[in-house]
Protein backbone atom coordinates (compact mmCIF):
# COMPACT_ATOMS: atom_id res chain seq x y z
CA MET A 1 12.87 23.03 6.70
CA SER A 2 9.19 23.96 6.34
CA ALA A 3 6.55 23.44 8.98
CA SER A 4 6.50 19.90 10.40
CA SER A 5 3.95 17.63 11.96
CA SER A 6 4.15 14.45 13.90
CA LEU A 7 2.09 11.65 15.48
CA THR A 8 2.70 8.68 17.66
CA ILE A 9 1.47 5.15 16.86
CA GLU A 10 0.75 2.88 19.87
CA SER A 11 1.81 -0.88 19.36
CA SER A 12 2.24 -4.04 21.29
CA THR A 13 5.98 -3.46 21.34
CA GLY A 14 5.65 0.16 22.46
CA PRO A 15 5.00 3.50 20.91
CA TYR A 16 6.79 4.77 17.79
CA GLY A 17 6.89 8.20 16.24
CA VAL A 18 6.23 9.59 12.75
CA SER A 19 7.88 12.88 11.87
CA ILE A 20 6.65 14.74 8.69
CA ALA A 21 8.97 17.59 7.62
CA THR A 22 9.89 18.83 4.16
CA GLY A 23 13.66 18.85 3.64
CA SER A 24 14.41 16.62 6.62
CA ILE A 25 16.27 14.06 4.39
CA ASP A 26 19.26 16.34 4.50
CA SER A 27 18.95 17.40 8.12
CA PRO A 28 22.06 16.85 10.36
CA ASP A 29 19.85 14.92 12.87
CA LEU A 30 18.89 12.34 10.26
CA ARG A 31 22.35 12.08 8.87
CA ALA A 32 23.62 11.37 12.35
CA ILE A 33 21.16 8.45 12.65
CA LEU A 34 22.36 7.09 9.30
CA THR A 35 26.19 7.26 10.01
CA PRO A 36 26.42 4.20 12.34
CA ALA A 37 23.60 2.27 10.70
CA THR A 38 23.36 -0.28 8.03
CA THR A 39 21.05 0.96 5.38
CA ILE A 40 19.01 -1.01 2.85
CA ALA A 41 18.23 1.47 0.10
CA ASP A 42 16.56 1.70 -3.27
CA ALA A 43 19.21 1.56 -5.97
CA PHE A 44 17.49 4.70 -7.47
CA PHE A 45 19.24 6.72 -4.79
CA GLN A 46 22.79 5.56 -5.61
CA THR A 47 23.67 8.99 -6.87
CA ARG A 48 22.77 10.40 -3.36
CA PRO A 49 25.82 9.57 -1.05
CA LEU A 50 24.71 8.02 2.23
CA PRO A 51 26.72 7.70 5.46
CA GLY A 52 27.19 4.28 6.94
CA LYS A 53 27.02 0.92 5.27
CA THR A 54 24.51 0.65 2.43
CA LEU A 55 23.07 -2.36 0.62
CA TRP A 56 21.52 -1.28 -2.72
CA VAL A 57 18.38 -3.10 -3.79
CA GLU A 58 16.31 -2.98 -7.10
CA ALA A 59 12.76 -2.02 -6.16
CA THR A 60 11.01 -4.83 -7.99
CA GLU A 61 8.47 -7.43 -6.99
CA HIS A 62 10.94 -10.06 -7.83
CA GLU A 63 13.38 -8.79 -5.07
CA LYS A 64 10.50 -8.77 -2.53
CA SER A 65 10.33 -12.52 -2.45
CA LEU A 66 11.26 -15.24 -0.03
CA ASP A 67 13.82 -16.55 -2.44
CA ARG A 68 15.72 -13.22 -2.40
CA ALA A 69 15.53 -12.61 1.28
CA PRO A 70 18.50 -14.87 2.10
CA VAL A 71 20.72 -12.88 -0.27
CA TYR A 72 20.20 -9.68 1.71
CA ILE A 73 20.56 -11.50 4.97
CA GLU A 74 24.01 -12.78 3.91
CA GLN A 75 24.91 -9.28 2.83
CA MET A 76 23.93 -7.95 6.21
CA ARG A 77 26.21 -10.49 7.83
CA ALA A 78 29.04 -9.66 5.51
CA ALA A 79 28.57 -6.08 6.47
CA GLY A 80 29.11 -6.93 10.08
CA ALA A 81 25.50 -6.37 11.28
CA ASN A 82 24.90 -7.73 14.78
CA ARG A 83 22.06 -7.60 17.39
CA ALA A 84 22.96 -3.97 18.16
CA THR A 85 22.83 -2.80 14.62
CA LEU A 86 20.17 -0.23 13.64
CA LEU A 87 18.77 -1.03 10.25
CA VAL A 88 17.52 1.86 8.18
CA SER A 89 15.19 1.44 5.20
CA LEU A 90 15.28 4.09 2.49
CA GLY A 91 12.78 3.60 -0.41
CA GLY A 92 9.18 2.77 -1.23
CA GLY A 93 6.91 0.11 -0.15
CA ILE A 94 8.95 -2.72 -1.70
CA LEU A 95 12.09 -1.65 0.15
CA GLN A 96 10.02 -1.30 3.33
CA ASP A 97 8.66 -4.85 3.02
CA ILE A 98 12.21 -6.29 2.42
CA SER A 99 13.70 -4.29 5.24
CA ALA A 100 10.90 -4.91 7.79
CA PHE A 101 10.98 -8.67 7.07
CA ILE A 102 14.79 -8.88 7.40
CA ALA A 103 14.85 -6.73 10.54
CA SER A 104 12.17 -9.03 12.07
CA VAL A 105 14.15 -12.23 11.46
CA TYR A 106 17.90 -11.32 11.43
CA MET A 107 19.33 -12.45 14.66
CA ARG A 108 15.74 -12.76 15.94
CA GLY A 109 15.02 -9.05 15.45
CA LEU A 110 16.83 -5.82 14.81
CA PRO A 111 15.67 -2.22 15.61
CA TRP A 112 14.93 -0.32 12.45
CA VAL A 113 13.79 3.05 11.16
CA TYR A 114 12.05 3.91 7.85
CA ILE A 115 12.46 6.78 5.42
CA PRO A 116 9.67 6.39 2.83
CA THR A 117 10.37 7.84 -0.65
CA THR A 118 7.06 7.33 -2.58
CA VAL A 119 3.74 8.87 -1.91
CA LEU A 120 2.18 5.41 -1.42
CA ALA A 121 4.66 4.59 1.36
CA MET A 122 4.35 7.98 2.96
CA VAL A 123 0.52 7.93 3.16
CA ASP A 124 -0.02 4.22 3.91
CA SER A 125 2.50 1.48 4.36
CA CYS A 126 4.94 3.29 6.57
CA ILE A 127 2.92 2.67 9.69
CA GLY A 128 1.43 -0.52 10.85
CA GLY A 129 4.54 -2.63 11.25
CA LYS A 130 3.60 -5.22 8.52
CA SER A 131 6.02 -6.91 6.03
CA SER A 132 4.55 -8.69 3.11
CA ILE A 133 6.73 -11.04 0.99
CA ASN A 134 5.93 -12.82 -2.29
CA VAL A 135 6.31 -16.57 -2.65
CA GLY A 136 6.46 -17.92 -6.22
CA PRO A 137 3.41 -16.48 -8.01
CA TYR A 138 1.56 -15.47 -4.71
CA LYS A 139 1.72 -11.87 -3.78
CA ASN A 140 2.29 -11.08 -0.08
CA LEU A 141 1.83 -14.59 1.07
CA VAL A 142 4.16 -14.51 4.05
CA GLY A 143 5.29 -11.79 6.34
CA THR A 144 5.68 -10.54 9.94
CA PHE A 145 4.65 -7.70 12.31
CA HIS A 146 7.68 -5.76 13.40
CA PRO A 147 7.13 -1.93 13.86
CA PRO A 148 10.04 0.43 13.36
CA GLN A 149 11.46 2.63 15.95
CA HIS A 150 10.66 5.80 14.07
CA ILE A 151 9.51 6.93 10.65
CA TYR A 152 10.99 10.04 8.96
CA ILE A 153 8.89 11.44 6.06
CA ASP A 154 10.23 14.10 3.80
CA PRO A 155 7.48 15.01 1.28
CA SER A 156 9.89 16.75 -1.04
CA LEU A 157 11.24 13.25 -1.98
CA ALA A 158 8.02 12.83 -4.01
CA GLU A 159 8.55 15.80 -6.20
CA THR A 160 10.33 13.87 -9.01
CA LEU A 161 8.03 10.80 -9.02
CA PRO A 162 6.16 9.91 -12.25
CA ARG A 163 2.61 11.01 -12.25
CA ASP A 164 1.18 7.52 -12.18
CA GLN A 165 3.26 6.65 -9.08
CA PHE A 166 2.08 9.91 -7.44
CA ALA A 167 -1.43 8.86 -8.28
CA SER A 168 -0.94 5.48 -6.93
CA GLY A 169 -0.27 6.91 -3.48
CA LEU A 170 -3.19 9.38 -3.60
CA ILE A 171 -5.50 6.41 -4.43
CA GLU A 172 -4.32 4.68 -1.26
CA ALA A 173 -4.86 7.78 0.80
CA ALA A 174 -8.26 8.38 -0.57
CA LYS A 175 -9.12 4.70 0.24
CA ILE A 176 -7.91 5.06 3.81
CA CYS A 177 -9.64 8.33 4.48
CA PHE A 178 -12.89 7.07 2.94
CA THR A 179 -12.82 3.87 4.88
CA ARG A 180 -12.49 5.87 8.15
CA GLY A 181 -15.57 7.91 7.32
CA PRO A 182 -17.01 11.08 5.59
CA ASP A 183 -15.22 13.57 7.81
CA SER A 184 -11.82 11.97 7.09
CA PHE A 185 -12.50 11.77 3.33
CA ARG A 186 -13.59 15.55 3.32
CA THR A 187 -10.33 16.40 5.07
CA TYR A 188 -8.47 14.56 2.26
CA LEU A 189 -10.40 16.24 -0.45
CA ALA A 190 -9.90 19.71 1.17
CA ALA A 191 -6.15 19.43 0.32
CA ASN A 192 -7.19 19.37 -3.43
CA PRO A 193 -5.25 16.17 -4.11
CA SER A 194 -3.87 15.85 -7.62
CA VAL A 195 -0.70 14.58 -9.32
CA THR A 196 0.47 18.28 -9.59
CA MET A 197 -0.29 19.34 -6.04
CA SER A 198 2.29 21.28 -4.11
CA THR A 199 4.50 19.74 -1.50
CA PRO A 200 2.81 21.60 1.41
CA ALA A 201 -0.52 20.25 0.20
CA LEU A 202 0.96 16.70 -0.07
CA GLN A 203 2.08 17.10 3.52
CA GLN A 204 -1.50 17.77 4.50
CA VAL A 205 -2.61 14.61 2.69
CA ILE A 206 0.10 12.53 4.40
CA ALA A 207 -1.05 13.79 7.81
CA ALA A 208 -4.67 13.20 7.11
CA SER A 209 -4.13 9.70 5.71
CA LEU A 210 -1.81 8.49 8.55
CA THR A 211 -4.19 9.88 11.17
CA ALA A 212 -7.00 7.88 9.59
CA LYS A 213 -4.89 4.82 9.43
CA LYS A 214 -3.69 5.23 13.01
CA HIS A 215 -7.26 4.53 14.13
CA PHE A 216 -7.30 1.17 12.49
CA ILE A 217 -3.91 -0.13 13.46
CA GLU A 218 -4.23 0.80 17.07
CA ILE A 219 -7.60 -0.86 17.55
CA ASP A 220 -6.64 -3.94 15.46
CA GLU A 221 -2.82 -4.25 15.30
CA PHE A 222 -2.73 -7.78 13.96
CA ASP A 223 -5.33 -7.55 11.17
CA LYS A 224 -8.20 -9.54 12.80
CA LYS A 225 -11.24 -7.31 12.46
CA GLU A 226 -11.36 -3.53 11.80
CA ARG A 227 -8.07 -3.20 10.14
CA LEU A 228 -9.19 -5.73 7.47
CA LEU A 229 -11.39 -2.87 6.04
CA LEU A 230 -8.13 -1.20 4.79
CA ASN A 231 -8.06 -3.97 2.23
CA PHE A 232 -10.85 -2.37 0.36
CA GLY A 233 -10.02 -2.59 -3.31
CA HIS A 234 -7.15 -5.02 -2.73
CA THR A 235 -8.77 -8.32 -3.47
CA PHE A 236 -9.78 -7.28 -6.98
CA GLY A 237 -6.74 -4.97 -7.26
CA HIS A 238 -4.04 -7.54 -6.42
CA ALA A 239 -5.53 -9.97 -8.88
CA ILE A 240 -5.45 -7.28 -11.76
CA GLU A 241 -2.01 -6.15 -10.70
CA GLY A 242 -0.60 -9.63 -10.68
CA ALA A 243 -2.27 -10.69 -13.97
CA SER A 244 -0.71 -7.66 -15.61
CA ASN A 245 2.76 -8.87 -14.37
CA TYR A 246 2.81 -5.65 -12.34
CA ALA A 247 2.62 -3.39 -15.47
CA ILE A 248 -0.30 -2.00 -13.54
CA PRO A 249 1.19 -0.58 -10.29
CA HIS A 250 -0.25 -1.29 -6.92
CA GLY A 251 -2.18 1.89 -6.20
CA ILE A 252 -3.69 2.00 -9.71
CA GLY A 253 -4.61 -1.62 -9.19
CA VAL A 254 -6.37 -0.74 -5.87
CA GLY A 255 -8.29 2.00 -7.64
CA LEU A 256 -9.55 -0.35 -10.33
CA GLY A 257 -10.29 -2.81 -7.63
CA ILE A 258 -12.54 -0.39 -5.79
CA LEU A 259 -14.38 0.26 -9.05
CA CYS A 260 -14.75 -3.48 -9.48
CA SER A 261 -16.25 -3.79 -6.04
CA LEU A 262 -18.72 -1.03 -6.93
CA ALA A 263 -19.67 -2.77 -10.12
CA PHE A 264 -20.20 -6.01 -8.18
CA GLN A 265 -22.48 -4.20 -5.74
CA ARG A 266 -24.48 -2.82 -8.59
CA SER A 267 -25.06 -6.42 -9.79
CA ARG A 268 -26.57 -7.00 -6.35
CA GLY A 269 -28.98 -3.92 -6.66
CA ILE A 270 -26.79 -1.58 -4.58
CA THR A 271 -26.24 1.62 -6.64
CA HIS A 272 -25.29 4.21 -3.90
CA GLU A 273 -27.40 6.80 -5.70
CA SER A 274 -28.30 8.41 -2.40
CA THR A 275 -24.67 8.69 -1.16
CA PRO A 276 -22.95 11.53 -3.07
CA ILE A 277 -19.65 10.90 -1.32
CA VAL A 278 -19.31 7.65 -3.22
CA ALA A 279 -19.72 9.59 -6.46
CA GLU A 280 -16.91 11.85 -5.29
CA LEU A 281 -14.72 8.87 -4.58
CA THR A 282 -15.45 7.32 -8.04
CA GLN A 283 -14.70 10.61 -9.86
CA HIS A 284 -11.41 11.06 -8.02
CA LEU A 285 -10.32 7.44 -8.61
CA ASP A 286 -11.18 7.84 -12.31
CA GLN A 287 -8.92 10.85 -12.58
CA MET A 288 -6.07 9.12 -10.86
CA ILE A 289 -6.33 5.84 -12.76
CA ARG A 290 -6.18 7.66 -16.10
CA THR A 291 -2.67 8.94 -15.28
CA LEU A 292 -1.15 5.45 -16.02
CA PRO A 293 0.55 5.57 -19.52
CA GLY A 294 -0.72 2.75 -21.70
CA LEU A 295 -3.61 1.94 -19.35
CA ALA A 296 -5.92 0.66 -22.12
CA THR A 297 -3.19 -1.62 -23.55
CA HIS A 298 -2.34 -3.07 -20.16
CA LEU A 299 -5.99 -3.84 -19.47
CA GLN A 300 -6.65 -5.29 -22.99
CA SER A 301 -3.71 -7.73 -22.53
CA LEU A 302 -5.19 -9.07 -19.31
CA ASP A 303 -6.40 -12.75 -19.26
CA VAL A 304 -9.68 -12.40 -17.23
CA THR A 305 -9.47 -16.06 -16.38
CA GLU A 306 -6.05 -15.48 -14.75
CA VAL A 307 -7.44 -12.50 -12.89
CA LEU A 308 -10.20 -14.64 -11.50
CA GLU A 309 -7.81 -17.32 -10.50
CA ARG A 310 -5.69 -14.84 -8.61
CA PHE A 311 -8.80 -13.36 -7.09
CA ALA A 312 -9.99 -16.78 -5.83
CA SER A 313 -6.53 -17.43 -4.37
CA ASP A 314 -6.61 -14.41 -2.06
CA LYS A 315 -5.52 -15.42 1.34
CA LYS A 316 -8.56 -13.74 2.99
CA HIS A 317 -10.98 -16.26 1.44
CA SER A 318 -12.00 -19.57 2.88
CA THR A 319 -12.67 -22.77 0.95
CA THR A 320 -16.44 -22.05 1.01
CA GLN A 321 -16.69 -18.28 1.15
CA PHE A 322 -15.14 -15.15 -0.44
CA THR A 323 -14.23 -12.30 1.91
CA LEU A 324 -14.88 -9.04 0.19
CA ILE A 325 -14.63 -5.50 1.38
CA LEU A 326 -17.52 -3.46 -0.02
CA ILE A 327 -19.49 -0.25 0.39
CA ASP A 328 -23.00 -0.82 1.83
CA PRO A 329 -26.05 1.15 0.78
CA GLN A 330 -25.37 3.85 3.41
CA GLY A 331 -21.79 4.45 1.95
CA THR A 332 -19.94 2.72 4.71
CA VAL A 333 -17.02 0.36 4.03
CA VAL A 334 -17.92 -3.19 5.39
CA LEU A 335 -16.60 -6.73 5.28
CA GLU A 336 -18.84 -9.38 3.86
CA LYS A 337 -18.36 -13.08 3.75
CA ILE A 338 -20.36 -14.50 0.75
CA ASP A 339 -20.84 -18.22 -0.13
CA ARG A 340 -18.94 -19.28 -3.19
CA THR A 341 -21.38 -20.26 -5.97
CA PRO A 342 -21.26 -20.36 -9.82
CA THR A 343 -23.67 -17.31 -9.66
CA LEU A 344 -21.25 -15.29 -7.56
CA ASP A 345 -18.30 -16.32 -9.76
CA GLN A 346 -20.20 -14.97 -12.73
CA ALA A 347 -21.04 -11.70 -10.96
CA ILE A 348 -17.38 -11.25 -10.09
CA ARG A 349 -16.32 -11.97 -13.74
CA GLN A 350 -18.79 -9.43 -15.02
CA ALA A 351 -17.62 -6.75 -12.59
CA ILE A 352 -13.99 -7.24 -13.70
CA GLU A 353 -15.03 -7.22 -17.38
CA HIS A 354 -17.09 -4.09 -16.92
CA THR A 355 -14.22 -2.15 -15.30
CA ILE A 356 -11.75 -3.34 -18.01
CA GLU A 357 -14.18 -2.27 -20.70
CA THR A 358 -14.66 1.13 -19.12
CA TYR A 359 -11.00 1.95 -19.57
CA THR A 360 -10.47 0.22 -22.89
CA LYS A 361 -13.20 1.97 -24.97
């Protein structure tokens, strides 16, 4: 294995560790953990033999739903899982959500470990302990907080990912580091992030992103204040992602969502012309977003009214106010609660339409 790095996350249930090491997926130590465990794994990896009992899951938004959870709970029972069973999750964010949710409710809670296999999961969702499960048409409407015992990250697992999936993860990493502040974002950019970056450079990005996110989840574990800032780009992004029937993947949707938020701010007279770091973020997001095959076609097929309906149904809003994560005139990511009015609705529509137009010319 190449050089490794690690960090420890403090949580209300105790500390848990993150190990980052290229080649660790095939290490004897990790295989020893898998052997007695029950593993919920992405069906993509069925060609890779795993020790222990394995439940194979298709990594789709449909499977990450409250309707499907009982199916996997029954399979866990049929596999003989009991309160002493260690649950292992192998896959991207969808598998993590499914596994974390099941681990939190099966027999009132199982210990679990996570092996992320996508850039997005490696740089972002693997830490924090949250599960997010879809209910009907509503994305991430229910979930729990149930941190894993440990997270094992092998950056080499990302080497075969399609470029748009790689870009999705880098967008999330850029968002997290930018939200943490200029120094963190400069550390991210210093790794020269791109969809063709080397595995050692990706390992640097993973470490930078998780270090930045560690700050938010340790001071606000249960998403009440500071951690909410990590939803930057998500309110617009989830709406676009859902309205595309998930043809636009999560990370690309977040990138488009950040650009929507900037367009919305411009409608309020906030242009960020004196904050060059915002221009660097915008340029980087543009490069990543354009990696999605068929981007213009996906955006042209969007029903803007549906995007707006999904935007308005975001769980962070109240009946009288929209909760938006924006960049203030100084270039700092902030949370704003803005009264819902017809004028505001029109400004949000125009921001979405402007962003769609930018990528469909």
